[in-house]
GROMACS .gro file of C-alpha atoms in nm:
model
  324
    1UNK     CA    1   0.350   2.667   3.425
    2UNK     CA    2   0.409   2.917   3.086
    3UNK     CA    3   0.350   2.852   2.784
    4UNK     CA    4   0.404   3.221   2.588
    5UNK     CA    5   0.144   3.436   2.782
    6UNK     CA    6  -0.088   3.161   2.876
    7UNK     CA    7   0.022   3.041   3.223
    8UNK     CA    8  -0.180   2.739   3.431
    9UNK     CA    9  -0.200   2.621   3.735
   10UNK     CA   10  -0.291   2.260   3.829
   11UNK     CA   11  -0.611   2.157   3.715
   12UNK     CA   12  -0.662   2.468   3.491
   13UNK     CA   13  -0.684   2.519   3.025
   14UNK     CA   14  -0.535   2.867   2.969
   15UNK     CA   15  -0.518   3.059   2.645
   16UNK     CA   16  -0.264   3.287   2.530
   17UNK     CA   17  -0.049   3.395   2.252
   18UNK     CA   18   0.336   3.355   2.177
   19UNK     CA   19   0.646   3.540   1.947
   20UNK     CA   20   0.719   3.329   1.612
   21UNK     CA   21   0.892   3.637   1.466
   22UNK     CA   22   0.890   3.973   1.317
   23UNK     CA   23   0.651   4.113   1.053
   24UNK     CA   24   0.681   4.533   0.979
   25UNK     CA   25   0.414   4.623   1.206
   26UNK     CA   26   0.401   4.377   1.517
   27UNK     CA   27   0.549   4.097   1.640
   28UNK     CA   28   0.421   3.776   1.483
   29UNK     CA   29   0.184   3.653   1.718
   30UNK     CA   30   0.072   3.234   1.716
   31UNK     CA   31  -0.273   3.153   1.926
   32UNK     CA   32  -0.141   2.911   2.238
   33UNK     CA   33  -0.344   2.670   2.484
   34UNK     CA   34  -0.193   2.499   2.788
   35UNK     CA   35  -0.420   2.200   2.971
   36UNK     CA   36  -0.212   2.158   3.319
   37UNK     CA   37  -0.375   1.827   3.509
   38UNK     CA   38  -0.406   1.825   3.839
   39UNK     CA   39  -0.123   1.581   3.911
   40UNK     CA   40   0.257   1.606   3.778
   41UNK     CA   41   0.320   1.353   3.435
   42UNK     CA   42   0.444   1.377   3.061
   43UNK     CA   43   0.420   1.687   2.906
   44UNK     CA   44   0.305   1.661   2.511
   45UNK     CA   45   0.353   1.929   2.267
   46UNK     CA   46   0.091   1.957   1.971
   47UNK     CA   47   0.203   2.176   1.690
   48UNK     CA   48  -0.095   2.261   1.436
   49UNK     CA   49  -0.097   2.473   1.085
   50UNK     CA   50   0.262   2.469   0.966
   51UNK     CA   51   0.024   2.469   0.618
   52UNK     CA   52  -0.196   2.787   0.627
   53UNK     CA   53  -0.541   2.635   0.544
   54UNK     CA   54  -0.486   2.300   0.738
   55UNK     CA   55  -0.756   2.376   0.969
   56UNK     CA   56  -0.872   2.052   1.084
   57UNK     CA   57  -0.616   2.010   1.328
   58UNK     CA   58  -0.647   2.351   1.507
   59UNK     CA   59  -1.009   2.282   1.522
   60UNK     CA   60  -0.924   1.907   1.681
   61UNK     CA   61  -0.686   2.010   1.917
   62UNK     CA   62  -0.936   2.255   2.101
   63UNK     CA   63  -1.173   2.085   2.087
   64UNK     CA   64  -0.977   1.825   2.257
   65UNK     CA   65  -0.789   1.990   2.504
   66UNK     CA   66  -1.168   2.171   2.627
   67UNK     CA   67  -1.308   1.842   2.687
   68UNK     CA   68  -1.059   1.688   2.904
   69UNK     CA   69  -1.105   1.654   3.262
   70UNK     CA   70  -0.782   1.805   3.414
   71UNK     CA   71  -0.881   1.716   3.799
   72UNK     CA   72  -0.798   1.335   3.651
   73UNK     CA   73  -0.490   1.431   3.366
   74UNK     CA   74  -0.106   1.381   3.451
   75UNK     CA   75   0.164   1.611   3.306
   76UNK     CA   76   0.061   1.882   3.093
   77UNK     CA   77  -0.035   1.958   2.711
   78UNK     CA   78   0.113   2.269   2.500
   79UNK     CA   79  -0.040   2.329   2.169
   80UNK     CA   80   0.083   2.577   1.944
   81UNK     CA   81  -0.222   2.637   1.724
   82UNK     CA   82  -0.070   2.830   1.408
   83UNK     CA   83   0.270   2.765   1.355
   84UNK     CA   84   0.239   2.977   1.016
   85UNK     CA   85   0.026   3.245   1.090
   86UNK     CA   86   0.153   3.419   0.737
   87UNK     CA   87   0.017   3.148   0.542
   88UNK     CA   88  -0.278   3.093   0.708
   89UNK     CA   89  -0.415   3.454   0.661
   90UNK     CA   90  -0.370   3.361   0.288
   91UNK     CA   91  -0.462   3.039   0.308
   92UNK     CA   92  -0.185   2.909   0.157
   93UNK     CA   93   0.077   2.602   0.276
   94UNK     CA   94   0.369   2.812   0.199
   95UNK     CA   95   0.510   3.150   0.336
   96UNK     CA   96   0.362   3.417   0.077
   97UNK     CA   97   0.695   3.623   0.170
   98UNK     CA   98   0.913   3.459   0.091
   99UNK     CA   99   0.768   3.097  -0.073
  100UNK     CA  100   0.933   2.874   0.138
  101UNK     CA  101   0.722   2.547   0.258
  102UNK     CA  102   0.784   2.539   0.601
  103UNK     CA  103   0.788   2.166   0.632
  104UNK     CA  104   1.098   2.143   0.422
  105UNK     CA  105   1.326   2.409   0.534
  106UNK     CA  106   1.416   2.256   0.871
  107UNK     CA  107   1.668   2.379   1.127
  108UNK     CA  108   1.618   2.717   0.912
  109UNK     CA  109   1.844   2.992   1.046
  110UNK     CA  110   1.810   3.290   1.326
  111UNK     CA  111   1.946   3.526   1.055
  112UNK     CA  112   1.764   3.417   0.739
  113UNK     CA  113   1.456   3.458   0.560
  114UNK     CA  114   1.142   3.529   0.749
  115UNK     CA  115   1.054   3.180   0.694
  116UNK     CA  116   1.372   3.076   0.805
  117UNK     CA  117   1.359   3.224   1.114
  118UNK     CA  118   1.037   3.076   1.184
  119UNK     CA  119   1.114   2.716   1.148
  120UNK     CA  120   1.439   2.822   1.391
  121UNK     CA  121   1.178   2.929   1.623
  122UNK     CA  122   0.971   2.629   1.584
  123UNK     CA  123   1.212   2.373   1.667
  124UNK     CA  124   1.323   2.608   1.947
  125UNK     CA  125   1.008   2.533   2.091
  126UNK     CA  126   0.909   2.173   2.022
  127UNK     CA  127   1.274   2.125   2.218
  128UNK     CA  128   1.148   2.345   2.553
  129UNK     CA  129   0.786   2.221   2.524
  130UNK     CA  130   0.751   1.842   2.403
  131UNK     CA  131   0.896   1.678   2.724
  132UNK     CA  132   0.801   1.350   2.654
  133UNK     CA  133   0.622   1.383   2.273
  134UNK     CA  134   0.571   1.575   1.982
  135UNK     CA  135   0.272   1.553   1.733
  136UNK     CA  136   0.252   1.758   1.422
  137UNK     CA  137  -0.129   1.827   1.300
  138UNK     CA  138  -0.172   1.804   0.896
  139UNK     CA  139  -0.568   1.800   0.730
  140UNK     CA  140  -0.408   1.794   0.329
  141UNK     CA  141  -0.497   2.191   0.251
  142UNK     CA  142  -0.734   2.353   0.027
  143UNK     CA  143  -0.576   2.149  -0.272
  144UNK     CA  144  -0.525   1.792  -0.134
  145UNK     CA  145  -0.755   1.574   0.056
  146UNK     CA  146  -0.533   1.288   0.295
  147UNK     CA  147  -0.613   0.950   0.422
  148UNK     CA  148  -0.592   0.924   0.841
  149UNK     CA  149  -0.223   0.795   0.862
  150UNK     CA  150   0.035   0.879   1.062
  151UNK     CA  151   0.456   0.935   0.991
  152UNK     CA  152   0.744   0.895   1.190
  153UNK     CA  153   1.125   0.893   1.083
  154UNK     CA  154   1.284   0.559   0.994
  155UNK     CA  155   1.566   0.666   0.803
  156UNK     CA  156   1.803   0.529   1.112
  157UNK     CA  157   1.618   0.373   1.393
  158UNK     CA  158   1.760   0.474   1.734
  159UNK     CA  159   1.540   0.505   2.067
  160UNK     CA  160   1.332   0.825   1.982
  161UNK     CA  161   1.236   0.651   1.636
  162UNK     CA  162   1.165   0.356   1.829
  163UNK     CA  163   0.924   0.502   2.056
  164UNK     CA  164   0.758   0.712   1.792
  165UNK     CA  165   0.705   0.397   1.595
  166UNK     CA  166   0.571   0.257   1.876
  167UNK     CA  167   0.329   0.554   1.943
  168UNK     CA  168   0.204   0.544   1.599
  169UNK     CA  169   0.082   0.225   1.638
  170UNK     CA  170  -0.162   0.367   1.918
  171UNK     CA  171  -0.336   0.642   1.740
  172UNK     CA  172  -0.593   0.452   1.587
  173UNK     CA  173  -0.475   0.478   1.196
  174UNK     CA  174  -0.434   0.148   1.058
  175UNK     CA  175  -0.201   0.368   0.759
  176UNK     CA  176   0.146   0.372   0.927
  177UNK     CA  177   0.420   0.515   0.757
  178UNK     CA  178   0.763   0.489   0.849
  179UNK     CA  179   0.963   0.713   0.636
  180UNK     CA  180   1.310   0.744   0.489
  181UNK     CA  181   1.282   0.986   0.239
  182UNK     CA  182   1.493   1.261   0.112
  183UNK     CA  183   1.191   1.495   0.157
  184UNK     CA  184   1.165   1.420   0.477
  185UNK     CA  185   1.517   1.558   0.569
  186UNK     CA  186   1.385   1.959   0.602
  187UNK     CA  187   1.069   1.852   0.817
  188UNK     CA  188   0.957   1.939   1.145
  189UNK     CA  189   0.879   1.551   1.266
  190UNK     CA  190   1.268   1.470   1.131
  191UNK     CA  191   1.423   1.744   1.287
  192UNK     CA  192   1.287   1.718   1.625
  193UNK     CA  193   1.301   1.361   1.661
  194UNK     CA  194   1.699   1.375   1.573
  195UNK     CA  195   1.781   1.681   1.688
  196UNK     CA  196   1.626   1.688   2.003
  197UNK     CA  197   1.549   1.281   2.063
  198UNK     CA  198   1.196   1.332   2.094
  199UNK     CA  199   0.921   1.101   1.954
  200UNK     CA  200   0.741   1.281   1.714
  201UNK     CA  201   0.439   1.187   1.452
  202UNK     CA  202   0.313   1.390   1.210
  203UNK     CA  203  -0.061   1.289   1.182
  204UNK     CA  204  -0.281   1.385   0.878
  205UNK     CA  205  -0.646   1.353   0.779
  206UNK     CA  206  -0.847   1.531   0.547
  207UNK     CA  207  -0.848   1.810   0.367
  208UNK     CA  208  -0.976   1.934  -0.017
  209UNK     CA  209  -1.078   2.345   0.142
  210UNK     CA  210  -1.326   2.142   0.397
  211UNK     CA  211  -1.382   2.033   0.748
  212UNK     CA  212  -1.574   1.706   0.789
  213UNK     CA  213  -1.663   1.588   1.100
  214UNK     CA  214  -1.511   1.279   1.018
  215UNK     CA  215  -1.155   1.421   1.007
  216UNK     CA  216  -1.215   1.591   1.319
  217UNK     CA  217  -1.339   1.231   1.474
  218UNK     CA  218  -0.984   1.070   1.316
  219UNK     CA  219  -0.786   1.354   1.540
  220UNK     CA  220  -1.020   1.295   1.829
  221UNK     CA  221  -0.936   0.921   1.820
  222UNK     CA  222  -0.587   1.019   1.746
  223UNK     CA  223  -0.512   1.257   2.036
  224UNK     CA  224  -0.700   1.077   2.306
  225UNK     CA  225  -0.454   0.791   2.166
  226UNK     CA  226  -0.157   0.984   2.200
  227UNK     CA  227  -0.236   1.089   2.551
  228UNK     CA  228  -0.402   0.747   2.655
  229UNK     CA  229  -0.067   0.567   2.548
  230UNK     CA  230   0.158   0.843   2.757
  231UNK     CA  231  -0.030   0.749   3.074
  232UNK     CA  232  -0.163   1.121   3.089
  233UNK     CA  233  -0.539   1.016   3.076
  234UNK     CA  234  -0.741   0.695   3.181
  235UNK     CA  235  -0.855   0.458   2.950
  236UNK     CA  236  -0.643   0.227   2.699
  237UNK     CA  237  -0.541   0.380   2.356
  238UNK     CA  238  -0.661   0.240   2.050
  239UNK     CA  239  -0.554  -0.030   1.819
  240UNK     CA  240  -0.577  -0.074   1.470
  241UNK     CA  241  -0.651  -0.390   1.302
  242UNK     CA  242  -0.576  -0.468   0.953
  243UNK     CA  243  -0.254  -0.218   0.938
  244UNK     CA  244  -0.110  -0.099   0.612
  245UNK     CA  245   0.247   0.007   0.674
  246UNK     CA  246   0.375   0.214   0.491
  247UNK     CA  247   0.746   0.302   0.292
  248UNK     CA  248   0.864   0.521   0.007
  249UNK     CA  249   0.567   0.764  -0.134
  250UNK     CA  250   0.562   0.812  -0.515
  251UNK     CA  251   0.377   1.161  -0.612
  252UNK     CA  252   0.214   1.152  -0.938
  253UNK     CA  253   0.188   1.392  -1.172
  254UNK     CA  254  -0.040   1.485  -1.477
  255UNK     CA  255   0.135   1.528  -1.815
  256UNK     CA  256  -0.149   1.698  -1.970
  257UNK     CA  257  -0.375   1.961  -1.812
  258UNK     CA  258  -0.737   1.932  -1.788
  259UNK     CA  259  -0.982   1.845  -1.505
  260UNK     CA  260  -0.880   1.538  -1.305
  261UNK     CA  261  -1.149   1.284  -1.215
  262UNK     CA  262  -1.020   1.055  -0.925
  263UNK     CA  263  -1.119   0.651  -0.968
  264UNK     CA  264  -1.020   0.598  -0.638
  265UNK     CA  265  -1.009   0.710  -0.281
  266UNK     CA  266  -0.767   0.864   0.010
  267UNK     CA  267  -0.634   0.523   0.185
  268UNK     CA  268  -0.770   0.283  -0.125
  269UNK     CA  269  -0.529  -0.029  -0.202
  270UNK     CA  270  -0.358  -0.017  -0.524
  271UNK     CA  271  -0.188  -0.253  -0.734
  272UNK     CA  272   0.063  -0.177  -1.005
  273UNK     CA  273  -0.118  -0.030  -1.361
  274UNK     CA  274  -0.452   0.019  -1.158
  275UNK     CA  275  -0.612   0.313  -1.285
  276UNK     CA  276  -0.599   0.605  -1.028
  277UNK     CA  277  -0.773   0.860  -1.262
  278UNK     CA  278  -0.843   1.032  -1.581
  279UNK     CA  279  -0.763   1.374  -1.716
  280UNK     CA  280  -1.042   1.535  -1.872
  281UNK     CA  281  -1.012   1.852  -2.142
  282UNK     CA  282  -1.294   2.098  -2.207
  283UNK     CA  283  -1.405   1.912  -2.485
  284UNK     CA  284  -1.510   1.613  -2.212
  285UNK     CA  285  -1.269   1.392  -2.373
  286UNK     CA  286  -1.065   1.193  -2.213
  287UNK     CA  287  -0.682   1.321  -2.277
  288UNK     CA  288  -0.478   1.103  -1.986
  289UNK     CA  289  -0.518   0.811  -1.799
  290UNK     CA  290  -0.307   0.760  -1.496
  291UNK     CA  291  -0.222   0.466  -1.358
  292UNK     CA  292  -0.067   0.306  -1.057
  293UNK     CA  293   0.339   0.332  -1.030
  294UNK     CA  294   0.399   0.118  -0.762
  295UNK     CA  295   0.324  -0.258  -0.702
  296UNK     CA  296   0.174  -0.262  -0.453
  297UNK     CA  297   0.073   0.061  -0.221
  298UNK     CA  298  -0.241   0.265  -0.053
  299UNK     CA  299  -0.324   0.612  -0.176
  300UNK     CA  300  -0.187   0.901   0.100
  301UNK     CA  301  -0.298   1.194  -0.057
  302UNK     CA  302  -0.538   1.262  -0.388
  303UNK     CA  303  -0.623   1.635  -0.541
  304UNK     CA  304  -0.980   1.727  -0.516
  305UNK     CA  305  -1.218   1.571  -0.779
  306UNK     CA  306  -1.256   1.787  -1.067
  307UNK     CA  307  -0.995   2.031  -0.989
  308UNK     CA  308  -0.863   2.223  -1.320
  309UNK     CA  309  -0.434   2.095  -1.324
  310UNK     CA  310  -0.189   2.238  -1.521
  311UNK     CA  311   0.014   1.934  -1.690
  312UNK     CA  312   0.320   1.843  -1.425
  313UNK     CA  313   0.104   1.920  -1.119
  314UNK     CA  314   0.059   1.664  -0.854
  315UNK     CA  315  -0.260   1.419  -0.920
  316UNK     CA  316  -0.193   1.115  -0.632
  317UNK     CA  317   0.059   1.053  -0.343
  318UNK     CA  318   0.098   0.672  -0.296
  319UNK     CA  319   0.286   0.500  -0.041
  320UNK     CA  320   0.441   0.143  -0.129
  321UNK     CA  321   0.354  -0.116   0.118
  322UNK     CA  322   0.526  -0.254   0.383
  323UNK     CA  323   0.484  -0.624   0.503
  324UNK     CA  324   0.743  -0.545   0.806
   0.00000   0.00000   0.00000
């Protein structure tokens, strides 16, 4: 079994690297790992850094994959540990390039941009790779710090949404988000799960330019999950009590600039007009308060506490509540 250069035999991990694209010196090389178990099963394809700088998840996943014991795993595990090796060498989320987010540009085009031609490739290989499921590794970037939730597409809800719902419900988060956004239209998770009919989740914890040991627990919990519910490893996945489902997410944005001070937390309950925040000038004066859009929601994503903002820059992601 191949996975770019790594190849495996039954029972074995093997590393390797594999072709994303072109740069003006050398191919554009991604980091690969393939776990093969010893007996035939599902085969899971893990997909991590489509941000540059989300580096919990490549950090997770191999730490994951090198403590499994193949001589007891089914099927087989492909993880694709820098799916935007550009950005990541700049620690950015975007392609420096050519500034396209990755993560929105979905099918992208074999004769476009080089980001373009990188999400082309991407899907490309989520189709010959994630047999039976897809997950897509997010930790919030240097910028953002995330609750431990985890999205799959419910725009239209045919069999591979199905299943992905129902593998969501077995990673542990009790934040589940099924989303029908516009945004969600140019993502990986959307793209494969229509184009190619393959359950996919994007799962996302942490963040804020640091690693916690905490985040790398949530994708331990998460992964063994994943592969627990797919019958590839013994034991029973997880399940979350006290679930906050989750719909539409509302980002909002500072109107003044300053230093933001959060009042609340990644995966906090809000109500509507709860205060989220404060913007803070130079001066140490309060010059913006911002409160709580929605009615009733849980906070996805928050910047950084204290980070200087520039007035129409993202402060909080919430997600509205679902009771269904």
């Amino acid at each position: 079994m191949r996975f770019g250069t790594a190849e495996a035999a039954p029972g074995e991990l093997a590393k390797g690297v594999i072709e994303l694209g072109e740069d003006p010196i050398l191919p554009l090389l991604s980091p690969v790992l393939l776990a093969r178990g010893a007996q035939p099963g599902p085969r899971l394809y893990i997909q991590c850094l489509i941000h540059g700088g989300e580096n919990v998840g490549p950090l997770a996943t191999a730490r994951f994959l090198r403590g499994l014991d193949l001589s007891q795993m089914k099927g087989s595990i492909a993880a694709l540990m820098c799916a935007n090796p550009l950005g990541q060498r700049q620690h950015s989320r975007l392609v420096p390039q050519d500034g396209t987010n990755l993560n929105r540009i979905f099918p992208g085009k074999p004769d476009g941009s080089v980001g373009e031609q990188m999400v082309h490739r991407l899907l490309a290989l989520a189709a010959e790779q994630g047999g039976d499921a897809v997950l897509d590794l997010h930790s919030g970037g240097e910028l953002t710090i995330t609750a431990f939730y985890v999205i799959y597409d419910a725009k239209v809800m045919g069999p591979a949404q199905t299943a992905a719902r129902d593998l969501a419900a077995k990673v542990g988060s009790r934040y589940q988000w099924g989303a029908s956004e516009d945004w969600m239209e140019g993502t990986f998770l959307t793209n494969v799960t229509r184009r190619h009919n393959k359950p996919t989740l994007i799962i996302e914890s942490g963040g804020g330019a640091r690693v916690r040991e905490e985040d790398l627990e949530n994708f331990s919990v998460a992964l063994h999950g994943a592969a627990r519910a797919l019958g590839m490893i013994p034991g029973e996945p997880p399940t979350a009590t006290d679930i906050r489902r989750g719909g539409n997410a509302v980002h909002v944005k500072c109107t003044r600039g300053g230093f933001w001070k959060p009042a609340v937390e990644p995966g906090q309950d809000m109500a509507g007009g709860q205060v989220m925040g404060e913007m803070i000038d130079m001066y140490g004066e309060v010059v913006e308060t911002i409160p709580c859009p929605a009615r009733e929601a849980w906070v996805g994503s928050i910047r950084r506490p204290f980070m200087p903002l520039h007035a129409g820059d993202q402060v909080v992601e919430v997600v509205e509540r679902k009771h269904a």
